[in-house]
Tab-separated table of C-alpha atoms in Angstrom:
chain	number	residue	atom	x	y	z
A	1	MET	CA	230.573	56.597	4.027
A	2	ASN	CA	227.082	57.864	3.237
A	3	LYS	CA	225.636	60.472	5.539
A	4	ILE	CA	222.749	59.540	7.797
A	5	THR	CA	219.496	60.724	6.251
A	6	ILE	CA	217.259	62.251	8.923
A	7	LYS	CA	213.623	61.963	7.878
A	8	GLN	CA	211.831	63.085	11.022
A	9	GLU	CA	212.051	66.304	13.024
A	10	LEU	CA	214.740	65.912	15.674
A	11	ASN	CA	215.526	67.882	18.761
A	12	PRO	CA	219.050	69.374	19.091
A	13	LEU	CA	220.153	66.515	21.340
A	14	GLN	CA	219.219	63.896	18.757
A	15	HIS	CA	220.705	65.913	15.907
A	16	SER	CA	224.028	66.213	17.732
A	17	LEU	CA	224.177	62.457	18.240
A	18	PHE	CA	223.252	61.662	14.638
A	19	THR	CA	226.118	63.766	13.293
A	20	GLN	CA	228.560	61.475	15.113
A	21	LEU	CA	227.331	58.270	13.478
A	22	ASN	CA	229.220	58.682	10.212
A	23	ASP	CA	232.413	57.385	11.832
A	24	VAL	CA	231.055	54.121	13.252
A	25	MET	CA	230.520	50.660	11.773
A	26	LEU	CA	227.365	49.985	9.780
A	27	ALA	CA	225.905	47.560	12.300
A	28	ASP	CA	226.560	50.038	15.135
A	29	LYS	CA	225.032	52.836	13.072
A	30	ARG	CA	221.740	50.969	12.627
A	31	ARG	CA	221.591	49.974	16.279
A	32	LEU	CA	222.458	53.425	17.625
A	33	SER	CA	220.127	55.186	15.171
A	34	ALA	CA	217.189	53.299	16.652
A	35	ARG	CA	218.236	54.344	20.158
A	36	ILE	CA	218.599	58.000	19.139
A	37	HIS	CA	215.131	58.021	17.562
A	38	GLY	CA	213.825	56.605	20.833
A	39	ILE	CA	214.946	59.735	22.699
A	40	GLY	CA	212.110	61.678	21.077
A	41	LYS	CA	209.579	59.462	22.870
A	42	ILE	CA	210.945	60.383	26.316
A	43	LYS	CA	209.033	63.276	27.884
A	44	SER	CA	211.421	64.182	30.713
A	45	THR	CA	214.313	66.440	29.652
A	46	ASP	CA	216.557	65.016	32.378
A	47	ALA	CA	215.780	61.471	31.279
A	48	GLN	CA	216.508	62.428	27.663
A	49	GLN	CA	219.888	63.826	28.697
A	50	ALA	CA	220.740	60.700	30.695
A	51	VAL	CA	219.947	58.418	27.745
A	52	ALA	CA	221.851	60.721	25.363
A	53	THR	CA	224.928	60.556	27.606
A	54	GLU	CA	224.771	56.768	27.583
A	55	ILE	CA	224.388	56.710	23.781
A	56	GLU	CA	227.318	59.098	23.354
A	57	GLN	CA	229.510	56.748	25.367
A	58	GLN	CA	228.448	53.902	23.102
A	59	ILE	CA	229.264	56.031	20.037
A	60	GLN	CA	232.767	56.668	21.363
A	61	GLN	CA	233.235	52.941	21.919
A	62	ALA	CA	232.007	52.301	18.375
A	63	LYS	CA	234.509	54.837	17.008
A	64	LEU	CA	237.299	53.069	18.882
A	65	ARG	CA	236.281	49.814	17.199
A	66	VAL	CA	236.733	51.465	13.795
A	67	GLU	CA	240.164	52.788	14.769
A	68	GLN	CA	241.097	49.318	15.980
A	69	ARG	CA	240.048	47.815	12.635
A	70	LYS	CA	242.124	50.380	10.745
A	71	SER	CA	245.190	49.588	12.847
A	72	VAL	CA	244.995	45.865	12.035
A	73	VAL	CA	245.693	46.432	8.313
A	74	GLN	CA	249.412	46.536	7.553
A	75	ASN	CA	250.097	48.984	4.725
A	76	PRO	CA	251.176	48.901	2.009
A	77	ILE	CA	249.254	45.841	0.836
A	78	VAL	CA	251.325	43.835	-1.666
A	79	PHE	CA	249.802	42.646	-4.955
A	80	PRO	CA	251.832	40.014	-6.875
A	81	GLU	CA	252.907	41.561	-10.185
A	82	SER	CA	252.760	38.163	-11.888
A	83	LEU	CA	248.952	38.075	-11.583
A	84	PRO	CA	247.075	39.763	-14.471
A	85	VAL	CA	244.466	41.258	-12.119
A	86	SER	CA	247.225	43.168	-10.302
A	87	GLN	CA	247.997	45.015	-13.542
A	88	ARG	CA	244.422	46.345	-13.554
A	89	LYS	CA	244.331	47.279	-9.863
A	90	ALA	CA	244.112	51.051	-10.348
A	91	GLU	CA	241.311	50.681	-12.896
A	92	ILE	CA	239.344	48.241	-10.736
A	93	GLU	CA	239.657	50.396	-7.607
A	94	LYS	CA	238.580	53.497	-9.565
A	95	LEU	CA	235.495	51.731	-10.942
A	96	LEU	CA	234.606	50.411	-7.491
A	97	SER	CA	234.915	53.894	-5.998
A	98	GLU	CA	232.631	55.364	-8.661
A	99	HIS	CA	230.007	52.601	-8.977
A	100	GLN	CA	227.948	50.531	-6.573
A	101	VAL	CA	228.217	47.385	-8.723
A	102	ILE	CA	231.024	46.168	-10.971
A	103	VAL	CA	231.504	42.910	-12.896
A	104	VAL	CA	235.014	41.436	-13.102
A	105	ALA	CA	235.452	38.799	-15.812
A	106	GLY	CA	238.640	36.791	-15.680
A	107	GLU	CA	239.931	33.494	-16.963
A	108	THR	CA	241.665	30.868	-14.880
A	109	GLY	CA	244.828	32.166	-13.253
A	110	SER	CA	243.923	35.862	-13.361
A	111	GLY	CA	244.100	36.120	-9.560
A	112	LYS	CA	240.688	37.731	-9.133
A	113	THR	CA	239.582	35.471	-6.273
A	114	THR	CA	242.520	36.324	-3.998
A	115	GLN	CA	243.336	39.887	-5.043
A	116	LEU	CA	239.898	41.560	-5.247
A	117	PRO	CA	239.297	41.312	-1.460
A	118	LYS	CA	242.720	42.895	-0.888
A	119	MET	CA	241.789	45.774	-3.212
A	120	CYS	CA	238.605	46.319	-1.207
A	121	LEU	CA	240.708	46.304	1.958
A	122	GLU	CA	243.073	48.896	0.474
A	123	LEU	CA	240.077	51.131	-0.313
A	124	GLY	CA	239.070	50.997	3.362
A	125	LEU	CA	235.901	48.988	2.760
A	126	GLY	CA	236.713	46.795	5.743
A	127	ASN	CA	236.779	49.696	8.204
A	128	PHE	CA	233.037	50.110	8.645
A	129	GLY	CA	231.838	46.596	7.831
A	130	MET	CA	233.075	43.278	6.556
A	131	ILE	CA	234.089	42.432	3.007
A	132	GLY	CA	231.983	39.332	2.406
A	133	HIS	CA	233.330	36.932	-0.210
A	134	THR	CA	231.189	33.958	-1.270
A	135	GLN	CA	232.399	30.660	-2.702
A	136	PRO	CA	230.212	27.837	-4.049
A	137	ARG	CA	231.928	25.160	-1.926
A	138	ARG	CA	233.312	24.786	1.592
A	139	ILE	CA	236.776	23.655	0.579
A	140	ALA	CA	237.108	26.720	-1.657
A	141	ALA	CA	236.037	29.085	1.152
A	142	ARG	CA	238.581	27.612	3.564
A	143	SER	CA	241.470	27.442	1.099
A	144	VAL	CA	240.937	30.949	-0.306
A	145	ALA	CA	240.756	32.387	3.218
A	146	ALA	CA	244.017	30.648	4.131
A	147	ARG	CA	245.712	31.950	0.985
A	148	ILE	CA	244.622	35.572	1.500
A	149	ALA	CA	245.647	35.438	5.176
A	150	GLU	CA	249.070	34.151	4.134
A	151	GLU	CA	249.502	36.968	1.596
A	152	LEU	CA	248.494	39.578	4.194
A	153	GLN	CA	250.851	37.973	6.733
A	154	THR	CA	248.128	37.504	9.319
A	155	GLU	CA	246.759	34.560	11.245
A	156	LEU	CA	243.686	32.904	9.757
A	157	GLY	CA	240.718	34.004	11.857
A	158	ASP	CA	242.060	37.485	12.572
A	159	LEU	CA	242.010	39.992	9.692
A	160	VAL	CA	240.865	37.236	7.329
A	161	GLY	CA	238.408	34.544	8.391
A	162	TYR	CA	235.864	32.120	7.033
A	163	LYS	CA	232.500	30.618	7.880
A	164	VAL	CA	231.135	27.370	6.490
A	165	ARG	CA	228.501	24.998	7.769
A	166	PHE	CA	229.413	23.652	11.235
A	167	ASN	CA	232.757	25.483	11.245
A	168	ASP	CA	234.069	29.040	11.321
A	169	SER	CA	237.198	31.011	12.119
A	170	LEU	CA	236.298	34.664	12.767
A	171	SER	CA	237.052	37.417	15.282
A	172	ASP	CA	236.053	41.012	16.040
A	173	ASN	CA	238.987	42.103	13.852
A	174	THR	CA	237.844	40.133	10.793
A	175	GLN	CA	237.473	42.375	7.754
A	176	ILE	CA	237.564	39.798	4.939
A	177	LYS	CA	235.086	36.963	5.477
A	178	LEU	CA	235.065	33.966	3.143
A	179	MET	CA	231.886	31.888	3.233
A	180	THR	CA	229.757	29.575	1.162
A	181	ASP	CA	226.863	31.145	-0.710
A	182	GLY	CA	224.575	29.028	1.484
A	183	ILE	CA	225.875	30.798	4.604
A	184	LEU	CA	225.091	34.222	3.118
A	185	LEU	CA	221.651	32.943	2.169
A	186	ALA	CA	221.015	31.835	5.764
A	187	GLU	CA	222.250	35.176	7.137
A	188	ILE	CA	219.645	37.032	5.097
A	189	GLN	CA	217.031	35.427	7.367
A	190	THR	CA	218.298	37.323	10.430
A	191	ASP	CA	219.922	40.355	8.777
A	192	ARG	CA	217.625	41.442	5.953
A	193	PHE	CA	219.743	44.507	5.122
A	194	LEU	CA	223.061	42.638	5.481
A	195	ASN	CA	224.250	45.424	7.765
A	196	GLN	CA	227.412	43.607	8.793
A	197	TYR	CA	228.788	43.990	5.253
A	198	SER	CA	230.144	47.064	3.484
A	199	CYS	CA	231.048	45.086	0.372
A	200	LEU	CA	230.063	41.714	-1.101
A	201	ILE	CA	232.035	39.715	-3.656
A	202	ILE	CA	229.928	37.045	-5.360
A	203	ASP	CA	232.535	34.718	-6.846
A	204	GLU	CA	232.085	32.170	-9.634
A	205	ALA	CA	228.747	33.695	-10.662
A	206	HIS	CA	229.012	31.962	-14.044
A	207	GLU	CA	228.223	28.636	-12.328
A	208	ARG	CA	224.647	29.968	-12.047
A	209	SER	CA	223.897	27.959	-8.909
A	210	LEU	CA	220.464	28.174	-7.304
A	211	ASN	CA	221.906	29.981	-4.275
A	212	ASN	CA	223.806	32.549	-6.319
A	213	ASP	CA	220.881	33.342	-8.601
A	214	PHE	CA	218.621	33.925	-5.598
A	215	ILE	CA	221.272	36.092	-3.900
A	216	LEU	CA	221.722	38.206	-7.041
A	217	GLY	CA	217.954	38.705	-7.282
A	218	TYR	CA	217.759	39.656	-3.605
A	219	LEU	CA	220.654	42.118	-3.955
A	220	LYS	CA	218.955	43.673	-6.979
A	221	GLN	CA	216.129	44.705	-4.618
A	222	LEU	CA	218.357	45.513	-1.635
A	223	LEU	CA	220.997	47.772	-3.202
A	224	PRO	CA	218.732	50.825	-3.682
A	225	ARG	CA	217.985	50.611	0.064
A	226	ARG	CA	221.663	50.088	0.916
A	227	PRO	CA	223.507	52.717	-1.158
A	228	ASP	CA	226.583	52.224	1.043
A	229	LEU	CA	226.887	48.535	0.056
A	230	LYS	CA	229.325	47.744	-2.769
A	231	LEU	CA	228.916	44.634	-4.926
A	232	ILE	CA	231.521	42.858	-7.059
A	233	ILE	CA	230.387	39.998	-9.287
A	234	THR	CA	233.176	37.803	-10.619
A	235	SER	CA	232.827	35.380	-13.465
A	236	ALA	CA	234.781	33.486	-16.043
A	237	THR	CA	234.342	35.182	-19.404
A	238	ILE	CA	231.006	33.414	-19.874
A	239	ASP	CA	227.927	35.507	-20.677
A	240	VAL	CA	229.072	38.362	-18.414
A	241	GLU	CA	226.806	40.876	-20.168
A	242	ARG	CA	223.818	39.160	-18.543
A	243	PHE	CA	225.104	40.080	-15.066
A	244	SER	CA	225.824	43.642	-16.164
A	245	LYS	CA	222.302	44.130	-17.552
A	246	HIS	CA	220.767	42.638	-14.411
A	247	PHE	CA	222.354	45.467	-12.405
A	248	ASP	CA	221.457	48.345	-14.725
A	249	ASN	CA	224.426	47.992	-17.081
A	250	ALA	CA	227.082	47.815	-14.383
A	251	PRO	CA	230.596	48.322	-15.790
A	252	ILE	CA	232.518	45.212	-16.874
A	253	ILE	CA	236.277	44.881	-16.607
A	254	GLU	CA	237.914	41.894	-18.279
A	255	VAL	CA	241.174	40.434	-16.998
A	256	SER	CA	243.249	37.971	-18.991
A	257	GLY	CA	244.284	34.622	-17.548
A	258	ARG	CA	247.841	33.602	-16.764
A	259	THR	CA	248.186	30.456	-18.833
A	260	TYR	CA	250.628	28.700	-21.117
A	261	PRO	CA	249.491	27.005	-24.343
A	262	VAL	CA	247.448	23.837	-23.788
A	263	GLU	CA	247.391	21.042	-26.367
A	264	VAL	CA	244.024	19.274	-26.635
A	265	ARG	CA	244.034	15.598	-27.593
A	266	TYR	CA	240.838	13.696	-28.370
A	267	ARG	CA	240.842	10.026	-27.345
A	268	PRO	CA	237.215	8.832	-27.658
A	269	ILE	CA	236.428	5.583	-25.870
A	270	ALA	CA	234.589	2.831	-27.727
A	271	GLU	CA	231.664	2.303	-25.353
A	272	GLU	CA	230.109	4.500	-22.685
A	273	ASP	CA	230.255	1.996	-19.831
A	274	ASP	CA	232.265	2.307	-16.609
A	275	GLN	CA	234.881	-0.313	-17.513
A	276	ASP	CA	235.689	1.266	-20.868
A	277	GLN	CA	235.915	4.720	-19.297
A	278	LEU	CA	238.207	3.382	-16.590
A	279	GLN	CA	240.457	1.779	-19.204
A	280	GLY	CA	240.423	5.040	-21.164
A	281	ILE	CA	241.624	6.892	-18.061
A	282	LEU	CA	244.409	4.347	-17.428
A	283	ASN	CA	245.541	4.635	-21.055
A	284	ALA	CA	245.537	8.440	-20.822
A	285	VAL	CA	247.617	8.334	-17.616
A	286	ASP	CA	250.192	6.121	-19.361
A	287	GLU	CA	250.279	8.501	-22.328
A	288	LEU	CA	250.788	11.579	-20.146
A	289	GLN	CA	253.420	10.024	-17.916
A	290	ALA	CA	255.382	9.199	-21.065
A	291	GLU	CA	255.344	12.936	-21.893
A	292	GLY	CA	257.426	13.764	-18.833
A	293	ARG	CA	257.105	14.698	-15.193
A	294	GLY	CA	253.994	16.606	-14.147
A	295	ASP	CA	250.889	16.413	-11.957
A	296	ILE	CA	247.676	15.056	-13.494
A	297	LEU	CA	244.117	16.184	-12.684
A	298	ILE	CA	241.356	13.723	-13.612
A	299	PHE	CA	237.721	14.826	-13.481
A	300	MET	CA	235.274	12.229	-12.152
A	301	ASN	CA	231.483	12.106	-11.722
A	302	GLY	CA	231.370	11.306	-8.012
A	303	GLU	CA	232.859	9.667	-4.943
A	304	ARG	CA	232.259	6.073	-6.062
A	305	GLU	CA	233.972	6.641	-9.412
A	306	ILE	CA	236.889	8.347	-7.645
A	307	ARG	CA	237.389	5.391	-5.301
A	308	ASP	CA	237.148	2.840	-8.137
A	309	THR	CA	239.643	4.766	-10.270
A	310	ALA	CA	242.029	5.271	-7.337
A	311	GLU	CA	241.975	1.523	-6.672
A	312	ALA	CA	242.695	0.757	-10.334
A	313	LEU	CA	245.588	3.227	-10.414
A	314	GLN	CA	247.065	1.754	-7.237
A	315	LYS	CA	247.184	-1.637	-8.959
A	316	GLN	CA	249.259	-0.108	-11.770
A	317	ASN	CA	252.172	0.310	-9.315
A	318	LEU	CA	253.076	3.698	-10.766
A	319	LYS	CA	256.557	4.734	-9.628
A	320	HIS	CA	257.122	7.922	-7.616
A	321	THR	CA	253.406	8.719	-7.804
A	322	GLU	CA	250.809	9.520	-5.162
A	323	ILE	CA	247.075	9.379	-5.794
A	324	LEU	CA	244.927	12.027	-4.104
A	325	PRO	CA	241.091	11.979	-4.075
A	326	LEU	CA	239.166	15.243	-3.813
A	327	PHE	CA	235.439	15.330	-3.089
A	328	ALA	CA	233.110	17.118	-0.685
A	329	ARG	CA	232.788	14.398	1.985
A	330	LEU	CA	236.532	14.153	2.586
A	331	SER	CA	237.796	15.641	5.843
A	332	ALA	CA	239.402	19.088	5.649
A	333	GLN	CA	242.746	17.488	6.524
A	334	GLU	CA	242.507	15.081	3.581
A	335	GLN	CA	241.331	17.827	1.217
A	336	ASN	CA	244.231	20.089	2.195
A	337	LYS	CA	246.773	17.516	1.006
A	338	ILE	CA	246.380	18.822	-2.540
A	339	PHE	CA	247.863	22.172	-1.461
A	340	HIS	CA	251.047	20.628	-0.043
A	341	PRO	CA	253.157	18.952	-2.759
A	342	SER	CA	255.170	15.981	-1.505
A	343	GLY	CA	257.775	15.913	-4.255
A	344	LEU	CA	256.148	12.911	-5.934
A	345	ASN	CA	254.188	12.971	-9.165
A	346	ARG	CA	250.564	13.518	-8.174
A	347	ILE	CA	247.376	12.211	-9.730
A	348	VAL	CA	244.404	14.153	-8.340
A	349	LEU	CA	240.972	12.552	-8.791
A	350	ALA	CA	238.353	15.269	-8.358
A	351	THR	CA	234.696	16.008	-8.903
A	352	ASN	CA	233.799	19.255	-10.662
A	353	VAL	CA	234.758	21.087	-7.438
A	354	ALA	CA	238.117	21.490	-9.234
A	355	GLU	CA	236.526	22.881	-12.393
A	356	THR	CA	236.274	26.514	-11.330
A	357	SER	CA	235.912	27.145	-7.615
A	358	LEU	CA	239.175	25.535	-6.550
A	359	THR	CA	242.579	25.691	-8.203
A	360	VAL	CA	244.730	22.617	-7.632
A	361	PRO	CA	248.330	23.902	-7.744
A	362	GLY	CA	250.987	22.493	-10.043
A	363	ILE	CA	248.716	20.747	-12.556
A	364	LYS	CA	250.349	20.157	-15.955
A	365	TYR	CA	247.968	17.569	-17.402
A	366	VAL	CA	244.170	17.139	-17.395
A	367	ILE	CA	242.094	14.081	-18.281
A	368	ASP	CA	238.471	14.970	-19.051
A	369	PRO	CA	235.922	12.140	-19.513
A	370	GLY	CA	233.438	14.829	-20.565
A	371	THR	CA	230.644	14.026	-18.119
A	372	ALA	CA	229.296	15.209	-14.762
A	373	ARG	CA	226.344	14.638	-12.467
A	374	ILE	CA	223.913	17.457	-13.224
A	375	SER	CA	220.837	18.007	-11.075
A	376	ARG	CA	217.689	18.041	-13.185
A	377	TYR	CA	213.972	18.238	-12.360
A	378	SER	CA	211.434	16.388	-14.479
A	379	TYR	CA	208.150	18.261	-14.794
A	380	ARG	CA	206.526	15.098	-16.142
A	381	THR	CA	207.536	12.717	-13.315
A	382	LYS	CA	207.844	15.421	-10.580
A	383	VAL	CA	211.188	13.896	-9.575
A	384	GLN	CA	214.532	15.600	-8.991
A	385	ARG	CA	217.265	13.440	-10.522
A	386	LEU	CA	221.057	13.564	-10.606
A	387	PRO	CA	221.893	11.917	-13.933
A	388	ILE	CA	225.336	11.703	-15.508
A	389	GLU	CA	225.291	13.958	-18.574
A	390	PRO	CA	227.767	15.328	-21.107
A	391	ILE	CA	229.181	18.654	-19.936
A	392	SER	CA	228.869	21.850	-21.984
A	393	GLN	CA	231.622	23.388	-24.102
A	394	ALA	CA	232.110	26.083	-21.450
A	395	SER	CA	232.664	23.464	-18.730
A	396	ALA	CA	235.056	21.522	-20.959
A	397	ASN	CA	237.069	24.674	-21.563
A	398	GLN	CA	237.121	25.408	-17.832
A	399	ARG	CA	238.551	21.929	-17.256
A	400	LYS	CA	241.149	22.466	-19.960
A	401	GLY	CA	242.138	25.717	-18.258
A	402	ARG	CA	243.097	23.863	-15.078
A	403	CYS	CA	246.402	22.855	-16.709
A	404	GLY	CA	248.904	25.145	-18.373
A	405	ARG	CA	249.250	27.238	-15.223
A	406	VAL	CA	252.923	26.419	-14.567
A	407	SER	CA	254.100	25.371	-18.035
A	408	GLU	CA	252.732	24.169	-21.360
A	409	GLY	CA	249.986	21.641	-20.680
A	410	ILE	CA	248.093	18.778	-22.277
A	411	CYS	CA	244.363	18.063	-21.938
A	412	ILE	CA	243.139	14.633	-23.031
A	413	ARG	CA	239.409	14.471	-23.743
A	414	LEU	CA	237.897	11.000	-23.707
A	415	TYR	CA	235.428	11.932	-26.458
A	416	SER	CA	235.672	13.081	-30.052
A	417	GLU	CA	236.138	16.595	-31.378
A	418	GLU	CA	232.849	16.223	-33.246
A	419	ASP	CA	231.147	15.377	-29.943
A	420	PHE	CA	232.646	18.511	-28.377
A	421	ASN	CA	231.478	20.738	-31.234
A	422	ASN	CA	227.920	19.384	-30.975
A	423	ARG	CA	227.595	20.095	-27.249
A	424	PRO	CA	225.653	23.113	-25.925
A	425	GLU	CA	227.746	26.216	-25.392
A	426	PHE	CA	226.713	26.683	-21.743
A	427	THR	CA	225.191	24.605	-18.944
A	428	ASP	CA	221.611	25.621	-18.141
A	429	PRO	CA	221.343	27.733	-14.950
A	430	GLU	CA	220.337	25.524	-12.021
A	431	ILE	CA	217.161	27.530	-11.442
A	432	LEU	CA	215.866	26.416	-14.861
A	433	ARG	CA	216.400	22.695	-14.156
A	434	THR	CA	215.619	22.156	-10.478
A	435	ASN	CA	212.703	21.807	-8.092
A	436	LEU	CA	211.989	25.290	-6.748
A	437	ALA	CA	210.476	24.334	-3.377
A	438	SER	CA	213.579	25.406	-1.440
A	439	VAL	CA	213.671	28.814	-3.150
A	440	ILE	CA	209.938	29.360	-2.644
A	441	LEU	CA	210.216	28.521	1.059
A	442	GLN	CA	213.184	30.863	1.427
A	443	MET	CA	211.362	33.695	-0.346
A	444	THR	CA	208.145	33.194	1.605
A	445	ALA	CA	210.049	33.306	4.891
A	446	LEU	CA	211.442	36.684	3.769
A	447	GLY	CA	207.982	37.992	2.885
A	448	LEU	CA	208.675	37.845	-0.869
A	449	ASP	CA	205.362	36.299	-1.868
A	450	ASP	CA	205.212	37.388	-5.509
A	451	ILE	CA	207.642	34.811	-6.841
A	452	GLU	CA	206.943	35.523	-10.504
A	453	ALA	CA	207.828	39.210	-9.994
A	454	PHE	CA	211.126	38.471	-8.221
A	455	PRO	CA	214.101	39.785	-10.270
A	456	PHE	CA	215.849	36.501	-11.036
A	457	VAL	CA	218.696	36.714	-13.546
A	458	ASP	CA	216.687	34.134	-15.529
A	459	ALA	CA	213.015	33.683	-14.673
A	460	PRO	CA	212.112	30.051	-13.862
A	461	ASP	CA	209.383	28.091	-15.625
A	462	LYS	CA	205.953	28.886	-14.126
A	463	ARG	CA	205.139	25.168	-14.083
A	464	HIS	CA	208.151	24.539	-11.841
A	465	ILE	CA	206.958	27.287	-9.490
A	466	GLN	CA	203.538	25.639	-9.274
A	467	ASP	CA	205.141	22.244	-8.593
A	468	GLY	CA	207.288	23.759	-5.851
A	469	VAL	CA	204.286	25.334	-4.125
A	470	LYS	CA	202.328	22.090	-4.373
A	471	LEU	CA	205.176	20.087	-2.810
A	472	LEU	CA	205.452	22.525	0.109
A	473	GLU	CA	201.708	22.291	0.697
A	474	GLU	CA	201.892	18.501	0.774
A	475	LEU	CA	204.757	18.664	3.293
A	476	GLY	CA	202.823	21.111	5.461
A	477	ALA	CA	205.582	23.674	5.002
A	478	LEU	CA	203.187	26.474	3.980
A	479	GLU	CA	200.209	27.856	5.865
A	480	TRP	CA	197.430	29.559	3.956
A	481	LYS	CA	196.047	32.702	5.528
A	482	VAL	CA	195.371	35.985	3.794
A	483	THR	CA	198.846	35.568	2.314
A	484	ARG	CA	200.998	32.484	2.016
A	485	GLN	CA	203.709	32.175	4.671
A	486	PRO	CA	205.734	29.409	6.313
A	487	PRO	CA	204.839	28.173	9.802
A	488	SER	CA	206.477	30.365	12.438
A	489	ALA	CA	208.674	27.464	13.543
A	490	LEU	CA	210.395	27.510	10.143
A	491	ARG	CA	211.361	31.154	10.112
A	492	ALA	CA	214.242	30.992	12.553
A	493	ALA	CA	214.951	27.284	12.311
A	494	PRO	CA	218.603	26.154	12.451
A	495	PRO	CA	220.140	24.190	9.579
A	496	ALA	CA	218.455	20.798	9.408
A	497	SER	CA	219.510	17.293	8.601
A	498	LYS	CA	218.722	15.663	5.283
A	499	GLY	CA	215.876	13.772	6.953
A	500	GLU	CA	213.845	16.924	7.593
A	501	PRO	CA	212.585	18.035	4.197
A	502	ARG	CA	210.601	20.966	5.537
A	503	PHE	CA	213.868	22.768	6.175
A	504	PHE	CA	215.831	21.747	3.093
A	505	PHE	CA	216.376	25.278	1.852
A	506	TYR	CA	219.243	25.445	4.351
A	507	THR	CA	221.011	22.244	3.369
A	508	THR	CA	223.272	23.753	0.706
A	509	SER	CA	225.327	25.806	3.151
């Protein structure tokens, strides 16, 4: 832990109290520091002593909380040898001890999502604050928390917990906290220094979501003021040097994936309409089932397409097969079915939630239509759209990597190899293709008025910034004084419904 830096002249009473703060939690340290500084404003010596005695009692209670947190962790922590990231544990822990920021690049199956928080726990980073671990989606946050809790042989909500919108499972003993990136974004509003955390793991950074890019920019400014805060950025092996450069050439450690060979078959469909795509999927299912027993993962554009495809598959009367949908609006109970094999062949119909942030166990085959709904802002029409577009090569390879985890796999692409080779290498970061009103409102509420100077990983188009400001003005979400700031009612507002656009910067949590 970093020593408390004392910048003002203190009396002996204050100095004695400050020396005891290095063994308390970060949040307690900030709170008690303010109280100790307040002693200097008290004129009466007796009154100073009385307050100091009360503070010392609180310090002792805070120290007991740390000891309690240490006792919750059952050592030694076990790391599965079959996971590639476990083979690099000593190297990762050494880098994390020596650097404030590290970048961990790993392919599908490396184990980075579940094992990195355990490494932080082994280093004692959960003793003085929480190990925050962000996921892009709620189902991923819940499922990863459950998996880590199982590996640590603890009840979910005790040592390991999670927080998503409208639901959480946490306790005073929680040291590893899974959450959506939207939750962390909302917490910045009330905890500017993120004092409850001693370490943050930003997972799936390669997705380049709007939330993650803002968080990485905010942390770029915060870390010099929080030298005791560790940061781990995890990514597929996609443009990881960009994250390293953003944080002053932070060290990169690459971890191989745990995969078997995957055969790619191209089966382009004749026409790009829904019926032809549906028939292409049915043909691919028949082809794969003829290859032998194994679960199939089919990527779909959205809920409607999933329901239509599920209905068509049901009519095929496939023997010993269950069909499982997977999309955001499903209940947690329905979503969790994918983690509990029934013994039947499974066909999982999923949106791109299954592309990176969530691993569906037991998948041997993948069917990839090659499209997804991608949010895109039109500067010309001033409209945010959600068109169906061809995915990038990187996304296609992520989808391919979903199979071949348990044995040799097959990925059928419903487009040609020439089409694949002509696609862009990466998907554009969301911040370069979206309306920026939500980000501008978030930044203004935090007092970050100079949007163009904010250290984004990729700077957005100035025209999009201007459009975002104009939209907020039209909605009455910005007040113009000497500086631009949101109305006071917005600053501490709770998450809002979709019908309240003034608050939409919270709706992604």
